[in-house]
C-alpha positions as YAML, in Angstrom:
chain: A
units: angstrom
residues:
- id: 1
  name: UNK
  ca: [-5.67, -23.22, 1.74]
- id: 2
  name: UNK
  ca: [-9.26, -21.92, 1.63]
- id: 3
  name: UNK
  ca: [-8.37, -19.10, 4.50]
- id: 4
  name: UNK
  ca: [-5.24, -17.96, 2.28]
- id: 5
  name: UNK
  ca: [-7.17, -17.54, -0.56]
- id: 6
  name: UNK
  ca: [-9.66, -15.07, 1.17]
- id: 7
  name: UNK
  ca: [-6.78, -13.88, 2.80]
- id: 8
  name: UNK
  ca: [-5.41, -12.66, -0.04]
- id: 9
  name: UNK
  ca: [-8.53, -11.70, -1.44]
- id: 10
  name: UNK
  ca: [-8.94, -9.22, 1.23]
- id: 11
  name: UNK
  ca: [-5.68, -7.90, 0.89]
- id: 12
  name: UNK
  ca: [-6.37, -7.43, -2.97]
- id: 13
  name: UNK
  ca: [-9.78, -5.30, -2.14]
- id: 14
  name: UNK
  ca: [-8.24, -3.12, 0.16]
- id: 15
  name: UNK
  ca: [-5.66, -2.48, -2.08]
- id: 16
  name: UNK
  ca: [-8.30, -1.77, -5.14]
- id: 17
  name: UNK
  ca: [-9.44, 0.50, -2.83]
- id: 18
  name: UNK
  ca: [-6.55, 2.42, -2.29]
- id: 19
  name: UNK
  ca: [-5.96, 1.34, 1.85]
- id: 20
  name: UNK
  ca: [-1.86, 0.18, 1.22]
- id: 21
  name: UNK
  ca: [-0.94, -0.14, 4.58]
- id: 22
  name: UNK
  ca: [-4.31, -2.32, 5.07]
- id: 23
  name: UNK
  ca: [-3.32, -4.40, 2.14]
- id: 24
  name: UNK
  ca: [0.18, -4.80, 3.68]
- id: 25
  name: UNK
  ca: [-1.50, -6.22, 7.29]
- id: 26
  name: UNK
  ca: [-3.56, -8.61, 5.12]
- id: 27
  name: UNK
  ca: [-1.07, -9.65, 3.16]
- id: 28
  name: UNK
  ca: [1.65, -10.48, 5.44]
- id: 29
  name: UNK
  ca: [-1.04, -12.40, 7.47]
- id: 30
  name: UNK
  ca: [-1.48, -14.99, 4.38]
- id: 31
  name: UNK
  ca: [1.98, -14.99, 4.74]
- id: 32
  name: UNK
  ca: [2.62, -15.86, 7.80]
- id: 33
  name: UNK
  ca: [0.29, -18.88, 7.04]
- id: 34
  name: UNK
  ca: [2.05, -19.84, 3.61]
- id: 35
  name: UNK
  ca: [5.40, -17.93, 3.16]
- id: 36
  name: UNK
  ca: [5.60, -18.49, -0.48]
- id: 37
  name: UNK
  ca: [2.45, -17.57, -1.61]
- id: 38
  name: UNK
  ca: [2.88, -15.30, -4.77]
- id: 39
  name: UNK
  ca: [-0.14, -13.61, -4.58]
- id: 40
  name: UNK
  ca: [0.27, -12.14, -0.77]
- id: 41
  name: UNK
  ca: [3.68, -11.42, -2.12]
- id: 42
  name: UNK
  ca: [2.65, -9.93, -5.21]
- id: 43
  name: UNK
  ca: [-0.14, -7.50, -3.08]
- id: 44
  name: UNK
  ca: [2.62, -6.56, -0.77]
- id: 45
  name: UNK
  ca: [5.25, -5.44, -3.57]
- id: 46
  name: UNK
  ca: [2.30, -3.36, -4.89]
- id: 47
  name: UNK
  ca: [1.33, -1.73, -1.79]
- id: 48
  name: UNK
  ca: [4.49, -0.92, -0.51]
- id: 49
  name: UNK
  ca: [5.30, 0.27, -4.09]
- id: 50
  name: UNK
  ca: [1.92, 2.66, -4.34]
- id: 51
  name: UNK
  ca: [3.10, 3.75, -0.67]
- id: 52
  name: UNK
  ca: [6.40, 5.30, -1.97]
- id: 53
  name: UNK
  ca: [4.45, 6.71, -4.85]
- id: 54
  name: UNK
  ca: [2.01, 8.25, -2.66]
- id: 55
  name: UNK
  ca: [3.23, 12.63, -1.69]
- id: 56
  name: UNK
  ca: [3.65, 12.67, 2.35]
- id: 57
  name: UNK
  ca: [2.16, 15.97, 3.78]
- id: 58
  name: UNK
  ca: [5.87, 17.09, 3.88]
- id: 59
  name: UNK
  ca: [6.12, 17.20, 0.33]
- id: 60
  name: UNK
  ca: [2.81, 19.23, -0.03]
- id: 61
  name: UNK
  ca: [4.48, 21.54, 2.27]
- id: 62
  name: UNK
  ca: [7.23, 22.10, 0.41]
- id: 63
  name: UNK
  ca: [5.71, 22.54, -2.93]
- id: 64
  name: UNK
  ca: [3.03, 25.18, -0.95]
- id: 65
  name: UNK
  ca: [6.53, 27.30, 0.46]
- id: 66
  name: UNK
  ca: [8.20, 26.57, -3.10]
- id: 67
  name: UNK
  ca: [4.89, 28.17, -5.04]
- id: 68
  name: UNK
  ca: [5.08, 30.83, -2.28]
- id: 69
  name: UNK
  ca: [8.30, 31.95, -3.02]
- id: 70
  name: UNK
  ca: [8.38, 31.78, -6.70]
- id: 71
  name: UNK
  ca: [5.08, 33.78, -6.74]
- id: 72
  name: UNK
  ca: [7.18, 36.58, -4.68]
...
C-alpha cells in the first residue's frame, strides 16, 4: 500500500508541475498495482484532461497563417 501511495504521489508532483504525459506513466503504474485506486484515477482524468486543453504546434500554426492573412 505504502508503494501506491508514493506512487501516486509522484504522479501528483509531476502533474503540479505541468509534465501530463509523466503524470499519466505514474499513474497508470499505481494502477496496475491497485486498479481501483481513486487517486491514480483521479491524476489520470486530470492529465489527460490538461493534455486536450493544452494548443498542439498545429494549432499555433494555424492561428500564425490565420493572423497572416487577416493582417493582408
Amino acid at each position: 500500500r505504502r508503494a501506491i501511495d508514493s506512487q501516486v504521489e509522484l504522479a501528483r508532483r509531476r502533474l503540479d508541475a505541468g509534465s501530463y504525459p509523466d503524470a499519466a506513466r505514474e499513474a497508470e503504474r499505481a494502477l496496475k498495482l491497485e486498479p481501483q485506486n481513486a487517486g491514480a484515477r483521479q491524476v489520470l482524468v486530470q492529465g489527460h484532461g490538461e493534455e486536450l486543453r493544452r494548443p498542439s504546434p498545429s494549432d499555433d500554426t494555424f492561428e500564425r497563417r490565420l493572423r497572416s492573412d487577416l493582417e493582408s
